[in-house]
Short mmCIF file of C-alpha atoms in Angstrom, two decimals:
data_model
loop_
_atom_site.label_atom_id
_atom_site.label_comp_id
_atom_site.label_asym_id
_atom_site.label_seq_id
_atom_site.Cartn_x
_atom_site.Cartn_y
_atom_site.Cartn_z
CA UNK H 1221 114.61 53.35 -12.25
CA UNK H 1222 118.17 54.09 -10.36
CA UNK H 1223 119.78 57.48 -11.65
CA UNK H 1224 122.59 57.11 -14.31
CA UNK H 1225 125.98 58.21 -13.34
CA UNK H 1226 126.38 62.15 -12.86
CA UNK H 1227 122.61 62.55 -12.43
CA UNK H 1228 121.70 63.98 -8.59
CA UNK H 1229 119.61 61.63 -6.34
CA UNK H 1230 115.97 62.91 -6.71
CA UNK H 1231 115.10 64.63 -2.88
CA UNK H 1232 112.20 62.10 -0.89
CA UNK H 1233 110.18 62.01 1.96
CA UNK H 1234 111.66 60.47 4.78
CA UNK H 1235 109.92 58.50 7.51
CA UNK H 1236 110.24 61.30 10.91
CA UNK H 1237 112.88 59.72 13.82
CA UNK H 1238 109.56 59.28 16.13
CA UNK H 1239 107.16 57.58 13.63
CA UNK H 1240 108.00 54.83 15.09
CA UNK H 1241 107.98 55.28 18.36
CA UNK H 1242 104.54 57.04 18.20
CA UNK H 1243 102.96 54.19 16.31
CA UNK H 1244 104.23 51.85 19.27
CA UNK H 1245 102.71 54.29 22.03
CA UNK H 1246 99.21 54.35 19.68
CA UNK H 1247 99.01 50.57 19.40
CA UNK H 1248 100.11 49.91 22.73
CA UNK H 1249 97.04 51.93 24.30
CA UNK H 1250 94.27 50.98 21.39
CA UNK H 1251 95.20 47.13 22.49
CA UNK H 1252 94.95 47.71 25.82
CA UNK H 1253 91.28 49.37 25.62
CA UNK H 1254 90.15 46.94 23.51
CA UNK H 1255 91.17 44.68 26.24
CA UNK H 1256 88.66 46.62 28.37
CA UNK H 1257 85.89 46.35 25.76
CA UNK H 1258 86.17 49.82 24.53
CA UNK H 1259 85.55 50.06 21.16
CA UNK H 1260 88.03 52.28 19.40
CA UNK H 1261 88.45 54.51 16.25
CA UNK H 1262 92.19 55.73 15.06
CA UNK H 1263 91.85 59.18 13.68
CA UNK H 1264 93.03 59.11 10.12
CA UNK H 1265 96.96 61.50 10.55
CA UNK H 1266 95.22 63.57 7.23
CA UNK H 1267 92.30 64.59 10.12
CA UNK H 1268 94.60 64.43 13.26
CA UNK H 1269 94.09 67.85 15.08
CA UNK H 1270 94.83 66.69 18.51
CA UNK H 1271 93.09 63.58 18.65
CA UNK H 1272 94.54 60.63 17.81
CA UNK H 1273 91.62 57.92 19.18
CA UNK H 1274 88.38 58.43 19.65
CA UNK H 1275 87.29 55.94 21.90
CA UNK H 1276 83.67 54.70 23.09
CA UNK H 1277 83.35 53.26 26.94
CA UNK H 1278 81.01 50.30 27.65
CA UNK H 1279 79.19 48.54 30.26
CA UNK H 1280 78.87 44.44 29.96
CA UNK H 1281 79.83 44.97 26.11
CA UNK H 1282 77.29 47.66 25.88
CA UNK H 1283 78.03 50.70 24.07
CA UNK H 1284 77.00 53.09 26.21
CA UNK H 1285 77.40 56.58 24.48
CA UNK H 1286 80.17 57.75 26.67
CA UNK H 1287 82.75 58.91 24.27
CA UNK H 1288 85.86 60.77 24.68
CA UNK H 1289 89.37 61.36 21.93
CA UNK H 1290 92.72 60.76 23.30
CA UNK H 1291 95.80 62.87 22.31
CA UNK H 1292 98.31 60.12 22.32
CA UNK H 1293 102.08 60.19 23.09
CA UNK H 1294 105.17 58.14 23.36
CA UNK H 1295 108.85 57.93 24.52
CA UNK H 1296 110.89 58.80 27.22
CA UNK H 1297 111.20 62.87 25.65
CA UNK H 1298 107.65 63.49 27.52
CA UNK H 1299 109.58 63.25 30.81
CA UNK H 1300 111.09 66.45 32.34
CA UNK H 1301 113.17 66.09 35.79
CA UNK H 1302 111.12 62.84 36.12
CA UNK H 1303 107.54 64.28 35.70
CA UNK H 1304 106.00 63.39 32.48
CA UNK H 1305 103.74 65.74 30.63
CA UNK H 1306 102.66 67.06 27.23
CA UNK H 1307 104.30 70.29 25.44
CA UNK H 1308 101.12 72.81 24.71
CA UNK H 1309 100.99 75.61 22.15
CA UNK H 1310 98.58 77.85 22.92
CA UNK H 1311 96.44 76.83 19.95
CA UNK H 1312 96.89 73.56 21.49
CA UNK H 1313 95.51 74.94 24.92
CA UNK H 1314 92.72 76.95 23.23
CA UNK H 1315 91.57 73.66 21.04
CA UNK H 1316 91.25 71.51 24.08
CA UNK H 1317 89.08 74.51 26.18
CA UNK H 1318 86.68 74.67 22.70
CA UNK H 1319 86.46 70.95 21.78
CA UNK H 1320 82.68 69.61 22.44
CA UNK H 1321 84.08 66.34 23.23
CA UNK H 1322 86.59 65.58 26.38
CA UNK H 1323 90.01 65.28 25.25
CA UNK H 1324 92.47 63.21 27.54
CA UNK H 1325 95.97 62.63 26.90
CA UNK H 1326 98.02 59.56 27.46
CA UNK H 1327 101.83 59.29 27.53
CA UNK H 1328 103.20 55.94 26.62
CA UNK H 1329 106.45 54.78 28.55
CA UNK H 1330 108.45 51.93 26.71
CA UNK H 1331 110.87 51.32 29.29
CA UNK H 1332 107.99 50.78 32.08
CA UNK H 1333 105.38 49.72 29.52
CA UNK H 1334 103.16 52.41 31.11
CA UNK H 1335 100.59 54.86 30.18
CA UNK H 1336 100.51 58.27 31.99
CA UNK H 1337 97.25 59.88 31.98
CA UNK H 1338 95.15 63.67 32.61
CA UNK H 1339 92.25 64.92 31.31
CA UNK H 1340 92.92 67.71 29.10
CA UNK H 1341 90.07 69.60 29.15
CA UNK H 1342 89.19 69.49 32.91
CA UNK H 1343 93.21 70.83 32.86
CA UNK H 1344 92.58 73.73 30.56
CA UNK H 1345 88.76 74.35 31.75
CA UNK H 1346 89.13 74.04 35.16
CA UNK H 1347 92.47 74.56 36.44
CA UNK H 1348 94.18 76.95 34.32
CA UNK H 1349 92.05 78.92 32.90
CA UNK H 1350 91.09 79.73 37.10
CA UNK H 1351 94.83 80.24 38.03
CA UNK H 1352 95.37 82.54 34.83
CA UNK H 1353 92.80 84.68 36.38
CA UNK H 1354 93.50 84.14 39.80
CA UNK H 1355 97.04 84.97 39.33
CA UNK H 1356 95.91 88.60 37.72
CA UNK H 1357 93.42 89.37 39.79
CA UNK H 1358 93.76 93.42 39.93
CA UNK H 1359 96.60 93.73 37.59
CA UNK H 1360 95.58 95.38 34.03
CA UNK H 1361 96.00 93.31 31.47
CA UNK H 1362 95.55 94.28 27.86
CA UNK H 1363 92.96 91.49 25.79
CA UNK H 1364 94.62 89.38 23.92
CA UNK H 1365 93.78 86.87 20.62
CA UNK H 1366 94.76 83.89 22.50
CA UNK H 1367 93.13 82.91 25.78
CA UNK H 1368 96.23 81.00 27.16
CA UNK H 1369 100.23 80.91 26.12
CA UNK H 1370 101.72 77.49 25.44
CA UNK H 1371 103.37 75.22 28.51
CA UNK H 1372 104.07 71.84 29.39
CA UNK H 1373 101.12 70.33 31.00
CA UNK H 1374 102.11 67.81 33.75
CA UNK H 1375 100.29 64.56 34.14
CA UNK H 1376 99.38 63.77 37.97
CA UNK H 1377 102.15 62.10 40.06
CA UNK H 1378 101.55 58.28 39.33
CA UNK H 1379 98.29 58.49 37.53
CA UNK H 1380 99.12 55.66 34.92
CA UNK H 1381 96.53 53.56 33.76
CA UNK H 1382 96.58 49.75 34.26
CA UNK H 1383 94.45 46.89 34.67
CA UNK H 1384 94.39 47.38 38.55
CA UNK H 1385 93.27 51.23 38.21
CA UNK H 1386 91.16 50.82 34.93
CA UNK H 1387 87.79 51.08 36.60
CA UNK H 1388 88.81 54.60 38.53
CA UNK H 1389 89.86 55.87 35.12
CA UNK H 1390 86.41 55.08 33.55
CA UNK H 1391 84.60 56.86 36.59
CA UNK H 1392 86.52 59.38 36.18
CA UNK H 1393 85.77 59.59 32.46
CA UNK H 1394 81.75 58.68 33.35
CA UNK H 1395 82.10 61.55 35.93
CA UNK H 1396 83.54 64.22 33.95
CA UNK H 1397 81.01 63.25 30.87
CA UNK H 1398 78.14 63.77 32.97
CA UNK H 1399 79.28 67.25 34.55
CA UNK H 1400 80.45 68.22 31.07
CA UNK H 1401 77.31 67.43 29.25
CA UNK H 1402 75.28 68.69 31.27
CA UNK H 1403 72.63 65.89 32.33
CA UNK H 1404 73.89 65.81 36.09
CA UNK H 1405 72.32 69.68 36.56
CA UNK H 1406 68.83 68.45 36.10
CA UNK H 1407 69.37 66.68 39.48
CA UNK H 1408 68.85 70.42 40.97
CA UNK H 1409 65.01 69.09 40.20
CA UNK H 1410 65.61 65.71 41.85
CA UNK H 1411 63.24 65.15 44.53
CA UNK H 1412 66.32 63.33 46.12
CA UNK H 1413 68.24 66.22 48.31
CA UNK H 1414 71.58 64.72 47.83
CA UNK H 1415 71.52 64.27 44.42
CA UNK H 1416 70.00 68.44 44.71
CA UNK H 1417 73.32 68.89 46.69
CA UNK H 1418 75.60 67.20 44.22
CA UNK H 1419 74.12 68.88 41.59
CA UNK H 1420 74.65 72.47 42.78
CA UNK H 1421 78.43 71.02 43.70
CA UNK H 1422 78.66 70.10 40.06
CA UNK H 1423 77.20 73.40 38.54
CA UNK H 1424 80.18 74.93 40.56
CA UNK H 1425 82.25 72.45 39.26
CA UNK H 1426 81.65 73.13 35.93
CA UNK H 1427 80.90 76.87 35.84
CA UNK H 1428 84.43 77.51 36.73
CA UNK H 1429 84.52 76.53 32.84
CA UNK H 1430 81.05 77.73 31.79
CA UNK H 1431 78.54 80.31 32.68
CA UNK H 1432 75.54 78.71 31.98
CA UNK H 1433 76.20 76.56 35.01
CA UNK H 1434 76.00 79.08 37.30
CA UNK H 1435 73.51 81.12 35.20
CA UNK H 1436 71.10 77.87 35.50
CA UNK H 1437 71.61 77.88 39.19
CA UNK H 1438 70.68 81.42 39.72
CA UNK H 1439 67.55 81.29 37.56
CA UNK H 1440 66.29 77.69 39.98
CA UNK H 1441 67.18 79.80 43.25
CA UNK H 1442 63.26 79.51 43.86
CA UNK H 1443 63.21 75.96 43.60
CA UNK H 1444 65.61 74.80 45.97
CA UNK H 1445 65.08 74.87 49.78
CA UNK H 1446 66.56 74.21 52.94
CA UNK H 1447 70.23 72.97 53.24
CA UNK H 1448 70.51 72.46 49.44
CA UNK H 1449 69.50 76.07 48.84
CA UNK H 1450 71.60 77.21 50.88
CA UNK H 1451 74.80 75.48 49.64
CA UNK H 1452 73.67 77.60 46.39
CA UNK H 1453 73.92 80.46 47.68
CA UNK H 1454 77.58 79.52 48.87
CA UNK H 1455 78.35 78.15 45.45
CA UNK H 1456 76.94 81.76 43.75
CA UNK H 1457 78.70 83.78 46.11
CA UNK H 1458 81.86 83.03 44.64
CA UNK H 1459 81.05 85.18 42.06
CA UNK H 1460 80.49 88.49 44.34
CA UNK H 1461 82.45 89.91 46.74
CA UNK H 1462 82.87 87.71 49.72
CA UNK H 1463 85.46 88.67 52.36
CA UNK H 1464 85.63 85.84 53.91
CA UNK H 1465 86.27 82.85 51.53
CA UNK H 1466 89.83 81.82 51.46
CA UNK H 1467 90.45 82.03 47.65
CA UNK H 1468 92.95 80.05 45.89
CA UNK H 1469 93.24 78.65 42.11
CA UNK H 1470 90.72 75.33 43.22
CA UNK H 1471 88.15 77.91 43.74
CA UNK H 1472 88.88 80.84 41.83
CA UNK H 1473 86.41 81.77 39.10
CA UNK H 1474 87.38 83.22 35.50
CA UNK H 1475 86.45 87.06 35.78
CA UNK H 1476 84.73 86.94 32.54
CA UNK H 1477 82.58 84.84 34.03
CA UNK H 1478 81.98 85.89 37.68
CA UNK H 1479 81.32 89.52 35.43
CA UNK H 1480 78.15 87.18 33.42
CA UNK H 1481 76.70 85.06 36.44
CA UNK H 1482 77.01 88.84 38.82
CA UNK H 1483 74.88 90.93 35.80
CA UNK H 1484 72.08 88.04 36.73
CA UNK H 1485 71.86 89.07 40.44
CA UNK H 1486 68.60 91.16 39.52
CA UNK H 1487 66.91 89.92 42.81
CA UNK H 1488 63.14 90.15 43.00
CA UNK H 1489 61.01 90.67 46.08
CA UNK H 1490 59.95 87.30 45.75
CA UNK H 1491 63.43 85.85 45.24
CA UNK H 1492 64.88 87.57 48.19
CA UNK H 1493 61.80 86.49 51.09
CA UNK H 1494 62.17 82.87 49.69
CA UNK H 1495 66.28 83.06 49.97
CA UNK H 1496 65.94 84.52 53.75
CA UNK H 1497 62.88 82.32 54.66
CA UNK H 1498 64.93 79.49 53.76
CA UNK H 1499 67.84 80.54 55.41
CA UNK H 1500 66.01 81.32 58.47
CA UNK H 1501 64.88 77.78 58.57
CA UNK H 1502 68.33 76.32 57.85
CA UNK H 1503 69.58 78.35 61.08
CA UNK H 1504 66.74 77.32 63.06
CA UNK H 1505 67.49 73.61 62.09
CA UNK H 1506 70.89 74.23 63.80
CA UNK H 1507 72.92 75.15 60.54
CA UNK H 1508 75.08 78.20 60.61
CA UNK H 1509 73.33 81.09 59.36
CA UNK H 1510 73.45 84.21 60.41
CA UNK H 1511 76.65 85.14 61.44
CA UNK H 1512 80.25 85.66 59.69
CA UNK H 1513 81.16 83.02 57.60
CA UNK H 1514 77.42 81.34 57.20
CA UNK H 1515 75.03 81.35 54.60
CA UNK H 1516 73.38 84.25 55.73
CA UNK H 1517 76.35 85.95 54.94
CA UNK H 1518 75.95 84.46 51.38
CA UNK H 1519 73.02 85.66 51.11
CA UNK H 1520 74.52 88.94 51.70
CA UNK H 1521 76.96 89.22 48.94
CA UNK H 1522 74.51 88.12 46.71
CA UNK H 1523 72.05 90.76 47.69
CA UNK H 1524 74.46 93.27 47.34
CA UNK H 1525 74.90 93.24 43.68
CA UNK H 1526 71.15 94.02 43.27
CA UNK H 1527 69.97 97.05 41.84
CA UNK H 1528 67.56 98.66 43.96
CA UNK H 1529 67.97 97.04 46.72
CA UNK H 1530 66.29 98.80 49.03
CA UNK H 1531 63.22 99.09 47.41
CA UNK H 1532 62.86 95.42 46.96
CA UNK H 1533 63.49 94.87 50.80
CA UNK H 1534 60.95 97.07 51.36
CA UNK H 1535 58.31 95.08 48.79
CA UNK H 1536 59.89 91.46 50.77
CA UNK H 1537 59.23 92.97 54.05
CA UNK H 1538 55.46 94.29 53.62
CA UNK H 1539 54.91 90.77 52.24
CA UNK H 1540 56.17 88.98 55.15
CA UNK H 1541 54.50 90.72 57.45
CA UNK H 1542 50.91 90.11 56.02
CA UNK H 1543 51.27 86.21 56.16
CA UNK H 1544 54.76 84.89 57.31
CA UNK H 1545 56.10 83.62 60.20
CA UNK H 1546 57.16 86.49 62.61
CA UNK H 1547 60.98 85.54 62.59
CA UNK H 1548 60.88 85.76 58.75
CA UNK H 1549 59.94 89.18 58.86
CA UNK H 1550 61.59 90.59 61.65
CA UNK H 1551 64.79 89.32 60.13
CA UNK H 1552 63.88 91.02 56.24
CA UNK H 1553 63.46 94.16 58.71
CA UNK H 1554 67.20 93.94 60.26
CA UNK H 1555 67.85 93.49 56.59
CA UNK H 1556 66.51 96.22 55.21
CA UNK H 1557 67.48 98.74 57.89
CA UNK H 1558 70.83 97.69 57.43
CA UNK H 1559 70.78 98.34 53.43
CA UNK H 1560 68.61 101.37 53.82
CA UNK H 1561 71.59 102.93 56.38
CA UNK H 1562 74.31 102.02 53.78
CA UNK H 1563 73.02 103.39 50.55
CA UNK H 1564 70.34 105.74 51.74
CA UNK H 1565 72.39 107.68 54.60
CA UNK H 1566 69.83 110.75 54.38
CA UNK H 1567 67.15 108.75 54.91
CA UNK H 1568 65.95 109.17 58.99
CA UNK H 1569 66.86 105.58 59.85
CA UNK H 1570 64.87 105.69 63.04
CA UNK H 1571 61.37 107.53 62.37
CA UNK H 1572 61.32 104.98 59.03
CA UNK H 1573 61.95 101.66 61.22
CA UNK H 1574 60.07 103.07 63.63
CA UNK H 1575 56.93 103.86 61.56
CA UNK H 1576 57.27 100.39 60.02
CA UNK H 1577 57.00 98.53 63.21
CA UNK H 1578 54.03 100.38 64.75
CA UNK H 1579 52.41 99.88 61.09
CA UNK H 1580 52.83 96.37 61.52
CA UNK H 1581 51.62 93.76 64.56
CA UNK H 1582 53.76 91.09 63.69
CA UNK H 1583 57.29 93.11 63.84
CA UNK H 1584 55.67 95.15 66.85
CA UNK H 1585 54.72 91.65 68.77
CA UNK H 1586 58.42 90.28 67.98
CA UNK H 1587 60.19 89.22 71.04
CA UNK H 1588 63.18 91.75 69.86
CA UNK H 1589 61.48 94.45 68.64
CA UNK H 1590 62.19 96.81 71.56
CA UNK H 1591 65.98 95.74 71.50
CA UNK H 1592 66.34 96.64 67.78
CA UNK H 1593 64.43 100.24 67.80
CA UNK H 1594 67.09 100.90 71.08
CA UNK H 1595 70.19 100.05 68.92
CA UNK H 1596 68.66 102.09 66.20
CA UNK H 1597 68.06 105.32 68.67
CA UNK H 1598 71.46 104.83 70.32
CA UNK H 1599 74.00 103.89 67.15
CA UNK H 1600 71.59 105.02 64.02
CA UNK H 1601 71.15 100.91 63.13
CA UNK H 1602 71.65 97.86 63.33
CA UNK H 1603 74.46 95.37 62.09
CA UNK H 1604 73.39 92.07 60.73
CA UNK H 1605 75.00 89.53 62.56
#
């Protein structure tokens, strides 16, 4: 019924200025992976909280269980100086670290009739969460509500997704599902050593995000051998105090993290004979060991967080010498003189090492032995390397 004359025009709803042009960036993309026999599901607007499709991935018109939601967006107001992007709140941000399914967003161009494409939550998980901390590293900062505040989040230069790039963007998608849930870390059991070795990669990977990555790979350090243990030690020495690895935002860990995964380095006696056995082996195989900048030097950092340190040498070394080869144990000994110099000073560095080596045939029979009592007597120990 129309208003009479003199009555006001009742206040309505109106339609937003973008409705449309968002409906036309959310059609555009649900046709085109339908094309690509994804099967997709609109998120009703009542329900929207950043995810406008949720969209399952298949192989030969199999559903295959790899699903992922897509933030969607459209129009030429996404591009800044030329770069396009999405505008982030910080409850934005923080939704996209917590959600337990990937998020990816996807900017629609009209002109170009292209879509502009990142993954979200490798973006918030693994990149900027990392440079946050990496860019206040030693600055005190007071703990605030909100992990991250709101930016605009750049896509990749000339990531768009198209027919031609369609099957990089679903192994990229297959990739990051697999890391993210988890089921590529059981190849640290593989009997396969690359897969072991892509599976450490990817609990690096992926503990830049989450602890438990990192905390798994600790507790399987006694499962792993040879070149694949020691690229976990390389991985787990992020989180201690190595000197010499050339830190930057790709490899910077959250400090709330490093802090978890560097409480676990509780070393036993058993731990630390198989993690220098191993690393013995790896140098004798012709891999860099020990010297600066190899995995023995790993191994180092990681030793150094242990409580009681000494003691546990001591317990490795005893051990060694009753049944291990003679390199193994001479090279425990260099290790625990050097640890017994830095935190014990008091202790009589010689007379112990000394006593040690008489006490045992296998250090006394060492090729070496007579050069490292001699460095002992003249300089009070022994460096490492």
């Amino acid at each position: 019924m129309s208003p009479t004359a003199g009555e006001a025009t009742p206040k309505r709803k109106r339609l937003r200025n973008t409705r449309q042009t968002e409906r036309e960036g959310v059609n555009a993309l649900r046709a085109f992976l339908e094309d690509q026999d994804c099967v997709v599901q609109e998120v009703d607007t009542a329900n929207d909280f950043g995810k406008d499709l949720l969209v399952d991935l298949t192989k030969d018109r199999e559903i295959t269980g790899e699903t992922i939601a897509i933030q969607v967006k459209s129009g030429r107001s996404f591009s800044q100086g030329g770069c396009w992007g999405i505008p982030a709140s910080s409850v934005d941000l923080h939704t996209w670290y917590e959600s337990s399914t990937p998020i990816y967003g996807v900017i629609f161009d009209p002109t170009e009739r292209e879509f502009h494409w990142i993954n979200l939550s490798s973006y918030v998980r693994e990149q900027m969460d990392a440079l946050r901390d990496h860019k206040n590293a030693g600055k005190q900062t007071k703990q605030i509500e909100m992990r991250f505040k709101g930016h605009f989040v750049p896509t990749p230069e000339k990531q768009t997704l198209t027919q031609e790039s369609w099957e990089n963007f679903a192994g990229e998608v297959r990739g990051y599902i697999r890391r993210f849930g988890g089921r590529t870390l059981l190849d640290l059991m593989s009997e396969d050593m690359s897969a072991q070795i892509s599976a450490v990669h990817d609990c690096f990977a992926l503990g830049r995000g989450d602890a438990r990555a990192l905390l798994l790979l600790r507790c399987t350090i006694t499962k792993l051998s040879g070149y694949v243990l020691a690229q976990a030690l390389h991985a787990l020495s992020h989180c201690a105090a190595n000197p010499d690895i050339p830190w930057s935002e790709r490899n910077w860990i959250p400090l709330d993290i490093t802090r978890q995964v560097r409480a676990s380095f509780n070393w036993s006696p058993e731990e630390i004979l198989h993690m220098i056995r191993e690393v013995e082996e790896t140098g004798s195989a012709g891999v860099s060991a020990w010297e600066r900048g190899g995995y023995g030097q790993s191994l180092i950092v990681l030793l150094w967080e242990s409580p009681d340190l000494c003691e546990r040498l001591h317990s490795a070394l005893l051990t060694a010498c009753r049944g291990l080869d003679d390199d193994v144990a001479f090279r425990t000994l260099i290790l625990y003189q050097y640890f017994l110099g830095i935190r014990c000073p008091d202790t009589d560095l010689r007379e112990r090492i000394e006593s040690i080596v008489k006490s045992n045939p296998i250090l006394a029979g060492h090729a070496v032995s007579s050069g490292l009592l001699s460095t002992i007597a003249d300089f009070g120990w022994a460096d490492i390397f």
